[in-house]
Amino acid sequence: MQIIFLIRFATAAALGTSALGGQVWIAAVAWLLATLAAYVFNGVMDVTEDRANGSTRPISRGALPVPVAAGGVVVAGALALAIGGIVDAGGLLPVLILAHLACGYAYSGAPFYGKRRGSTAALLVLGMGVLTYAAGWQAAGEQGGVPVLLLGIAMSLWMAGVGAVSKDLSDAEGDAAGGRKTPVVIWGDRRVRILVSLNAVLIAAGYLVAATLFAPTLVPSAIVLGAGAVAVCVLSATTRGATTRGGRRAPYRAFMVTQYGVHVAVLGTLLLAGL
């Protein structure tokens, strides 16, 4: 999870400048630590659900004791804010890091427990995506303009509308045990699969049209997103009867692979343009 957040940050920065200097990478380390803090905190708060779902996350299987993980959350968050303040004293980065940490806490912690409802979970995931692209844009000197805006909007919507929903397909039993009212728990598996497919197609189509009209550099990545949307639709339709957690998780895996593919396509296009 931390790797894809780092790639989002780096791609937004690369769209703004071809010279990713030391300051950008230091800012990226701060963002990586903030993301790590949010992810580990989620693991601490998800022990009941993860064990019910048979998750292999370190905390749920006992490989990482909860007190140690909780301490790591505090250290990682504090380091993220400290590094952000040093590399961008008086600037926007520390504010973005703080907002990122706040979203991570609100997703998993009291009194918000945003993860327990589909709407709040999607909104917080959307926010963390937008903040990540904004941080990469800011670290690159607030350059990149329309391409960063389009990529950030499209892929943040992809996170919220496809990823945040499809990940629940394999975890309905544990989510119900943990008191979550996710779309799968409320609406059922079939309706959520249709929703995921519709969202994937609409986001991919919108991104392709916007890229063609306003940022041709992004067209190759829009084609990749379209292919990923097709994969999500096919797997959503063909894994309804899956009996294993891995089988039910196939649409989410397609979502994840597509994310990597889109960002690799952007970075590859920029590299070829610079040759």
mmCIF file of C-alpha atoms in Angstrom:
data_model
loop_
_atom_site.group_PDB
_atom_site.id
_atom_site.type_symbol
_atom_site.label_atom_id
_atom_site.label_comp_id
_atom_site.label_asym_id
_atom_site.label_seq_id
_atom_site.Cartn_x
_atom_site.Cartn_y
_atom_site.Cartn_z
ATOM 1 C CA MET A 1 0.000 0.000 0.000
ATOM 2 C CA GLN A 2 2.816 2.375 0.859
ATOM 3 C CA ILE A 3 4.459 1.769 -2.513
ATOM 4 C CA ILE A 4 1.452 2.841 -4.559
ATOM 5 C CA PHE A 5 1.064 5.997 -2.459
ATOM 6 C CA LEU A 6 4.734 6.778 -3.102
ATOM 7 C CA ILE A 7 4.226 6.197 -6.838
ATOM 8 C CA ARG A 8 1.220 8.543 -6.855
ATOM 9 C CA PHE A 9 3.296 11.230 -5.134
ATOM 10 C CA ALA A 10 6.269 10.743 -7.464
ATOM 11 C CA THR A 11 4.137 10.757 -10.614
ATOM 12 C CA ALA A 12 2.464 14.033 -9.655
ATOM 13 C CA ALA A 13 5.910 15.512 -8.974
ATOM 14 C CA ALA A 14 7.315 14.190 -12.260
ATOM 15 C CA LEU A 15 4.490 15.834 -14.206
ATOM 16 C CA GLY A 16 5.618 19.126 -12.677
ATOM 17 C CA THR A 17 9.352 18.851 -13.163
ATOM 18 C CA SER A 18 11.846 16.581 -14.905
ATOM 19 C CA ALA A 19 14.436 17.246 -12.184
ATOM 20 C CA LEU A 20 13.300 15.368 -9.077
ATOM 21 C CA GLY A 21 15.889 16.812 -6.713
ATOM 22 C CA GLY A 22 16.740 15.878 -3.168
ATOM 23 C CA GLN A 23 14.057 18.072 -1.645
ATOM 24 C CA VAL A 24 11.344 16.245 -3.580
ATOM 25 C CA TRP A 25 12.587 12.867 -2.381
ATOM 26 C CA ILE A 26 12.833 14.036 1.227
ATOM 27 C CA ALA A 27 9.240 15.226 0.951
ATOM 28 C CA ALA A 28 8.368 11.807 -0.497
ATOM 29 C CA VAL A 29 9.915 10.111 2.555
ATOM 30 C CA ALA A 30 7.754 12.278 4.820
ATOM 31 C CA TRP A 31 4.667 11.296 2.832
ATOM 32 C CA LEU A 32 5.643 7.637 2.936
ATOM 33 C CA LEU A 33 5.941 7.783 6.734
ATOM 34 C CA ALA A 34 2.523 9.450 7.021
ATOM 35 C CA THR A 35 1.000 6.730 4.844
ATOM 36 C CA LEU A 36 2.727 4.039 6.909
ATOM 37 C CA ALA A 37 1.294 5.544 10.100
ATOM 38 C CA ALA A 38 -2.234 5.514 8.652
ATOM 39 C CA TYR A 39 -1.885 1.933 7.350
ATOM 40 C CA VAL A 40 -0.498 0.486 10.588
ATOM 41 C CA PHE A 41 -3.143 2.315 12.615
ATOM 42 C CA ASN A 42 -5.768 0.717 10.405
ATOM 43 C CA GLY A 43 -4.203 -2.678 11.101
ATOM 44 C CA VAL A 44 -4.320 -2.019 14.848
ATOM 45 C CA MET A 45 -8.005 -1.107 14.662
ATOM 46 C CA ASP A 46 -8.922 -3.948 12.275
ATOM 47 C CA VAL A 47 -7.680 -6.945 14.270
ATOM 48 C CA THR A 48 -11.174 -8.399 14.854
ATOM 49 C CA GLU A 49 -12.272 -8.058 11.232
ATOM 50 C CA ASP A 50 -8.942 -9.225 9.796
ATOM 51 C CA ARG A 51 -8.905 -12.390 11.887
ATOM 52 C CA ALA A 52 -12.508 -13.172 10.945
ATOM 53 C CA ASN A 53 -11.592 -12.701 7.273
ATOM 54 C CA GLY A 54 -8.443 -14.814 7.476
ATOM 55 C CA SER A 55 -6.187 -11.880 6.625
ATOM 56 C CA THR A 56 -2.418 -12.422 6.700
ATOM 57 C CA ARG A 57 -1.582 -8.861 7.801
ATOM 58 C CA PRO A 58 1.228 -8.938 10.420
ATOM 59 C CA ILE A 59 -0.833 -7.546 13.292
ATOM 60 C CA SER A 60 -3.817 -9.845 12.784
ATOM 61 C CA ARG A 61 -1.657 -12.977 12.612
ATOM 62 C CA GLY A 62 0.312 -11.973 15.712
ATOM 63 C CA ALA A 63 3.652 -11.332 14.033
ATOM 64 C CA LEU A 64 3.547 -7.670 15.104
ATOM 65 C CA PRO A 65 2.280 -7.063 18.667
ATOM 66 C CA VAL A 66 -0.407 -4.406 18.938
ATOM 67 C CA PRO A 67 1.497 -2.224 21.478
ATOM 68 C CA VAL A 68 4.576 -2.196 19.228
ATOM 69 C CA ALA A 69 2.462 -1.329 16.198
ATOM 70 C CA ALA A 70 0.688 1.470 18.072
ATOM 71 C CA GLY A 71 4.042 2.918 19.112
ATOM 72 C CA GLY A 72 5.198 2.739 15.520
ATOM 73 C CA VAL A 73 2.167 4.728 14.427
ATOM 74 C CA VAL A 74 3.074 7.575 16.773
ATOM 75 C CA VAL A 75 6.746 7.561 15.753
ATOM 76 C CA ALA A 76 6.015 7.425 11.999
ATOM 77 C CA GLY A 77 3.439 10.209 12.223
ATOM 78 C CA ALA A 78 5.721 12.439 14.285
ATOM 79 C CA LEU A 79 8.649 11.863 11.924
ATOM 80 C CA ALA A 80 6.469 12.644 8.915
ATOM 81 C CA LEU A 81 5.418 15.986 10.391
ATOM 82 C CA ALA A 82 8.966 16.814 11.520
ATOM 83 C CA ILE A 83 10.528 16.048 8.134
ATOM 84 C CA GLY A 84 7.750 17.885 6.317
ATOM 85 C CA GLY A 85 8.301 20.915 8.511
ATOM 86 C CA ILE A 86 12.040 20.881 7.854
ATOM 87 C CA VAL A 87 11.871 20.413 4.084
ATOM 88 C CA ASP A 88 9.049 22.924 3.620
ATOM 89 C CA ALA A 89 9.125 25.235 6.638
ATOM 90 C CA GLY A 90 6.188 27.606 6.513
ATOM 91 C CA GLY A 91 4.878 25.933 3.370
ATOM 92 C CA LEU A 92 1.947 23.709 2.437
ATOM 93 C CA LEU A 93 3.527 20.266 2.858
ATOM 94 C CA PRO A 94 3.179 20.012 6.671
ATOM 95 C CA VAL A 95 -0.493 20.982 6.367
ATOM 96 C CA LEU A 96 -1.052 18.303 3.725
ATOM 97 C CA ILE A 97 0.720 15.713 5.877
ATOM 98 C CA LEU A 98 -1.412 16.624 8.870
ATOM 99 C CA ALA A 99 -4.580 16.373 6.763
ATOM 100 C CA HIS A 100 -3.417 12.985 5.443
ATOM 101 C CA LEU A 101 -2.859 11.710 8.984
ATOM 102 C CA ALA A 102 -6.252 13.088 10.036
ATOM 103 C CA CYS A 103 -7.985 11.221 7.210
ATOM 104 C CA GLY A 104 -6.164 8.028 8.172
ATOM 105 C CA TYR A 105 -7.268 8.412 11.774
ATOM 106 C CA ALA A 106 -10.857 9.277 10.850
ATOM 107 C CA TYR A 107 -11.005 6.189 8.626
ATOM 108 C CA SER A 108 -10.188 3.791 11.461
ATOM 109 C CA GLY A 109 -10.495 5.561 14.815
ATOM 110 C CA ALA A 110 -13.063 6.794 17.304
ATOM 111 C CA PRO A 111 -15.411 8.579 17.221
ATOM 112 C CA PHE A 112 -15.522 8.634 13.435
ATOM 113 C CA TYR A 113 -14.910 5.016 12.373
ATOM 114 C CA GLY A 114 -15.276 6.052 8.738
ATOM 115 C CA LYS A 115 -14.450 2.506 7.619
ATOM 116 C CA ARG A 116 -17.773 1.260 9.000
ATOM 117 C CA ARG A 117 -19.879 2.995 6.351
ATOM 118 C CA GLY A 118 -19.387 2.850 2.619
ATOM 119 C CA SER A 119 -20.006 6.551 2.058
ATOM 120 C CA THR A 120 -17.537 7.820 4.653
ATOM 121 C CA ALA A 121 -14.939 5.207 3.710
ATOM 122 C CA ALA A 122 -15.087 6.268 0.055
ATOM 123 C CA LEU A 123 -14.909 9.987 0.921
ATOM 124 C CA LEU A 124 -11.865 9.514 3.164
ATOM 125 C CA VAL A 125 -10.112 7.361 0.575
ATOM 126 C CA LEU A 126 -10.885 10.026 -2.026
ATOM 127 C CA GLY A 127 -9.431 12.667 0.277
ATOM 128 C CA MET A 128 -6.221 10.721 0.867
ATOM 129 C CA GLY A 129 -5.790 10.292 -2.867
ATOM 130 C CA VAL A 130 -6.313 13.976 -3.631
ATOM 131 C CA LEU A 131 -3.942 14.959 -0.832
ATOM 132 C CA THR A 132 -1.238 12.651 -2.192
ATOM 133 C CA TYR A 133 -1.329 14.140 -5.680
ATOM 134 C CA ALA A 134 -1.479 17.638 -4.190
ATOM 135 C CA ALA A 135 1.605 16.883 -2.094
ATOM 136 C CA GLY A 136 3.547 15.673 -5.143
ATOM 137 C CA TRP A 137 2.469 18.773 -7.052
ATOM 138 C CA GLN A 138 3.522 21.014 -4.183
ATOM 139 C CA ALA A 139 6.885 19.272 -3.752
ATOM 140 C CA ALA A 140 7.652 19.900 -7.432
ATOM 141 C CA GLY A 141 7.158 23.633 -6.986
ATOM 142 C CA GLU A 142 3.420 23.665 -7.706
ATOM 143 C CA GLN A 143 3.990 22.858 -11.358
ATOM 144 C CA GLY A 144 2.248 20.431 -13.677
ATOM 145 C CA GLY A 145 -1.073 22.199 -14.009
ATOM 146 C CA VAL A 146 -3.802 20.420 -15.913
ATOM 147 C CA PRO A 147 -2.084 17.002 -16.249
ATOM 148 C CA VAL A 148 -1.625 16.721 -12.478
ATOM 149 C CA LEU A 149 -5.208 17.866 -11.911
ATOM 150 C CA LEU A 150 -6.678 15.331 -14.347
ATOM 151 C CA LEU A 151 -4.533 12.433 -13.155
ATOM 152 C CA GLY A 152 -5.206 13.273 -9.518
ATOM 153 C CA ILE A 153 -8.970 13.512 -9.968
ATOM 154 C CA ALA A 154 -9.259 10.375 -12.104
ATOM 155 C CA MET A 155 -7.109 8.155 -9.931
ATOM 156 C CA SER A 156 -8.564 9.447 -6.672
ATOM 157 C CA LEU A 157 -12.025 8.613 -8.022
ATOM 158 C CA TRP A 158 -10.647 5.221 -9.083
ATOM 159 C CA MET A 159 -9.508 4.668 -5.483
ATOM 160 C CA ALA A 160 -12.841 5.701 -3.978
ATOM 161 C CA GLY A 161 -15.282 4.362 -6.556
ATOM 162 C CA VAL A 162 -13.553 1.105 -7.490
ATOM 163 C CA GLY A 163 -10.908 0.208 -4.915
ATOM 164 C CA ALA A 164 -12.700 1.217 -1.718
ATOM 165 C CA VAL A 165 -15.794 -0.711 -2.812
ATOM 166 C CA SER A 166 -14.288 -3.800 -4.462
ATOM 167 C CA LYS A 167 -12.022 -4.566 -1.502
ATOM 168 C CA ASP A 168 -15.123 -5.341 0.562
ATOM 169 C CA LEU A 169 -16.211 -8.165 -1.741
ATOM 170 C CA SER A 170 -13.910 -10.644 -0.013
ATOM 171 C CA ASP A 171 -14.473 -9.399 3.542
ATOM 172 C CA ALA A 172 -18.222 -9.292 4.126
ATOM 173 C CA GLU A 173 -18.191 -11.836 6.957
ATOM 174 C CA GLY A 174 -15.479 -10.110 8.965
ATOM 175 C CA ASP A 175 -16.891 -6.658 8.265
ATOM 176 C CA ALA A 176 -20.275 -7.700 9.600
ATOM 177 C CA ALA A 177 -18.592 -9.180 12.694
ATOM 178 C CA GLY A 178 -16.807 -5.875 13.243
ATOM 179 C CA GLY A 179 -20.019 -3.862 13.024
ATOM 180 C CA ARG A 180 -19.311 -2.358 9.605
ATOM 181 C CA LYS A 181 -22.148 -1.359 7.305
ATOM 182 C CA THR A 182 -20.257 -1.627 4.038
ATOM 183 C CA PRO A 183 -22.046 -1.650 0.689
ATOM 184 C CA VAL A 184 -21.598 -5.431 0.458
ATOM 185 C CA VAL A 185 -23.122 -5.983 3.891
ATOM 186 C CA ILE A 186 -26.072 -3.659 3.154
ATOM 187 C CA TRP A 187 -26.749 -4.181 -0.554
ATOM 188 C CA GLY A 188 -25.333 -7.623 -1.207
ATOM 189 C CA ASP A 189 -22.561 -8.965 -3.406
ATOM 190 C CA ARG A 190 -24.362 -8.769 -6.763
ATOM 191 C CA ARG A 191 -25.341 -5.098 -6.543
ATOM 192 C CA VAL A 192 -21.880 -4.069 -5.420
ATOM 193 C CA ARG A 193 -20.275 -5.885 -8.342
ATOM 194 C CA ILE A 194 -22.544 -3.970 -10.729
ATOM 195 C CA LEU A 195 -21.688 -0.692 -8.969
ATOM 196 C CA VAL A 196 -17.954 -1.374 -9.166
ATOM 197 C CA SER A 197 -18.221 -2.151 -12.882
ATOM 198 C CA LEU A 198 -20.238 0.986 -13.652
ATOM 199 C CA ASN A 199 -17.847 3.164 -11.671
ATOM 200 C CA ALA A 200 -14.829 1.673 -13.422
ATOM 201 C CA VAL A 201 -16.260 2.295 -16.893
ATOM 202 C CA LEU A 202 -17.433 5.837 -16.134
ATOM 203 C CA ILE A 203 -14.131 6.893 -14.563
ATOM 204 C CA ALA A 204 -12.053 5.391 -17.359
ATOM 205 C CA ALA A 205 -14.229 6.955 -20.075
ATOM 206 C CA GLY A 206 -14.183 10.364 -18.416
ATOM 207 C CA TYR A 207 -10.414 10.267 -18.006
ATOM 208 C CA LEU A 208 -9.877 9.307 -21.649
ATOM 209 C CA VAL A 209 -12.091 12.131 -22.917
ATOM 210 C CA ALA A 210 -10.481 14.698 -20.600
ATOM 211 C CA ALA A 211 -6.956 13.569 -21.455
ATOM 212 C CA THR A 212 -7.651 13.675 -25.193
ATOM 213 C CA LEU A 213 -9.054 17.187 -24.974
ATOM 214 C CA PHE A 214 -6.796 18.814 -22.408
ATOM 215 C CA ALA A 215 -3.660 16.739 -21.723
ATOM 216 C CA PRO A 216 -2.569 14.466 -24.605
ATOM 217 C CA THR A 217 0.457 13.359 -22.562
ATOM 218 C CA LEU A 218 -1.951 11.347 -20.422
ATOM 219 C CA VAL A 219 -3.672 9.501 -23.283
ATOM 220 C CA PRO A 220 -1.494 6.341 -23.023
ATOM 221 C CA SER A 221 -2.288 6.112 -19.318
ATOM 222 C CA ALA A 222 -5.993 6.630 -20.096
ATOM 223 C CA ILE A 223 -5.862 3.659 -22.465
ATOM 224 C CA VAL A 224 -4.330 1.565 -19.677
ATOM 225 C CA LEU A 225 -7.097 2.677 -17.338
ATOM 226 C CA GLY A 226 -9.678 1.656 -19.929
ATOM 227 C CA ALA A 227 -8.134 -1.814 -20.196
ATOM 228 C CA GLY A 228 -8.145 -2.051 -16.414
ATOM 229 C CA ALA A 229 -11.807 -1.076 -16.290
ATOM 230 C CA VAL A 230 -12.615 -3.906 -18.685
ATOM 231 C CA ALA A 231 -10.664 -6.321 -16.481
ATOM 232 C CA VAL A 232 -12.551 -5.149 -13.393
ATOM 233 C CA CYS A 233 -15.884 -5.655 -15.182
ATOM 234 C CA VAL A 234 -14.978 -9.137 -16.422
ATOM 235 C CA LEU A 235 -13.693 -10.297 -13.038
ATOM 236 C CA SER A 236 -16.648 -8.771 -11.212
ATOM 237 C CA ALA A 237 -18.954 -10.801 -13.441
ATOM 238 C CA THR A 238 -17.012 -14.076 -13.447
ATOM 239 C CA THR A 239 -16.039 -14.426 -9.776
ATOM 240 C CA ARG A 240 -19.507 -14.127 -8.231
ATOM 241 C CA GLY A 241 -19.485 -17.803 -7.350
ATOM 242 C CA ALA A 242 -15.925 -17.856 -6.015
ATOM 243 C CA THR A 243 -15.606 -19.810 -2.782
ATOM 244 C CA THR A 244 -12.141 -18.629 -1.763
ATOM 245 C CA ARG A 245 -11.126 -15.229 -0.425
ATOM 246 C CA GLY A 246 -8.572 -14.937 -3.223
ATOM 247 C CA GLY A 247 -11.229 -15.554 -5.855
ATOM 248 C CA ARG A 248 -13.610 -12.987 -4.394
ATOM 249 C CA ARG A 249 -10.728 -10.522 -4.206
ATOM 250 C CA ALA A 250 -9.949 -10.716 -7.953
ATOM 251 C CA PRO A 251 -11.739 -7.438 -8.922
ATOM 252 C CA TYR A 252 -9.773 -5.594 -6.240
ATOM 253 C CA ARG A 253 -6.522 -7.053 -7.522
ATOM 254 C CA ALA A 254 -7.413 -5.860 -11.016
ATOM 255 C CA PHE A 255 -8.001 -2.411 -9.522
ATOM 256 C CA MET A 256 -4.552 -2.468 -7.906
ATOM 257 C CA VAL A 257 -2.706 -3.718 -11.002
ATOM 258 C CA THR A 258 -4.434 -1.046 -13.075
ATOM 259 C CA GLN A 259 -3.267 1.673 -10.679
ATOM 260 C CA TYR A 260 0.334 0.608 -11.124
ATOM 261 C CA GLY A 261 -0.107 0.370 -14.884
ATOM 262 C CA VAL A 262 -1.568 3.874 -15.188
ATOM 263 C CA HIS A 263 1.267 5.499 -13.269
ATOM 264 C CA VAL A 264 3.934 3.495 -15.078
ATOM 265 C CA ALA A 265 2.368 4.635 -18.359
ATOM 266 C CA VAL A 266 2.555 8.287 -17.270
ATOM 267 C CA LEU A 267 6.174 7.970 -16.160
ATOM 268 C CA GLY A 268 7.101 6.054 -19.322
ATOM 269 C CA THR A 269 5.505 8.700 -21.525
ATOM 270 C CA LEU A 270 7.428 11.431 -19.728
ATOM 271 C CA LEU A 271 10.659 9.471 -20.048
ATOM 272 C CA LEU A 272 10.205 8.938 -23.784
ATOM 273 C CA ALA A 273 9.306 12.600 -24.258
ATOM 274 C CA GLY A 274 12.547 13.602 -22.587
ATOM 275 C CA LEU A 275 14.782 11.423 -24.761
#
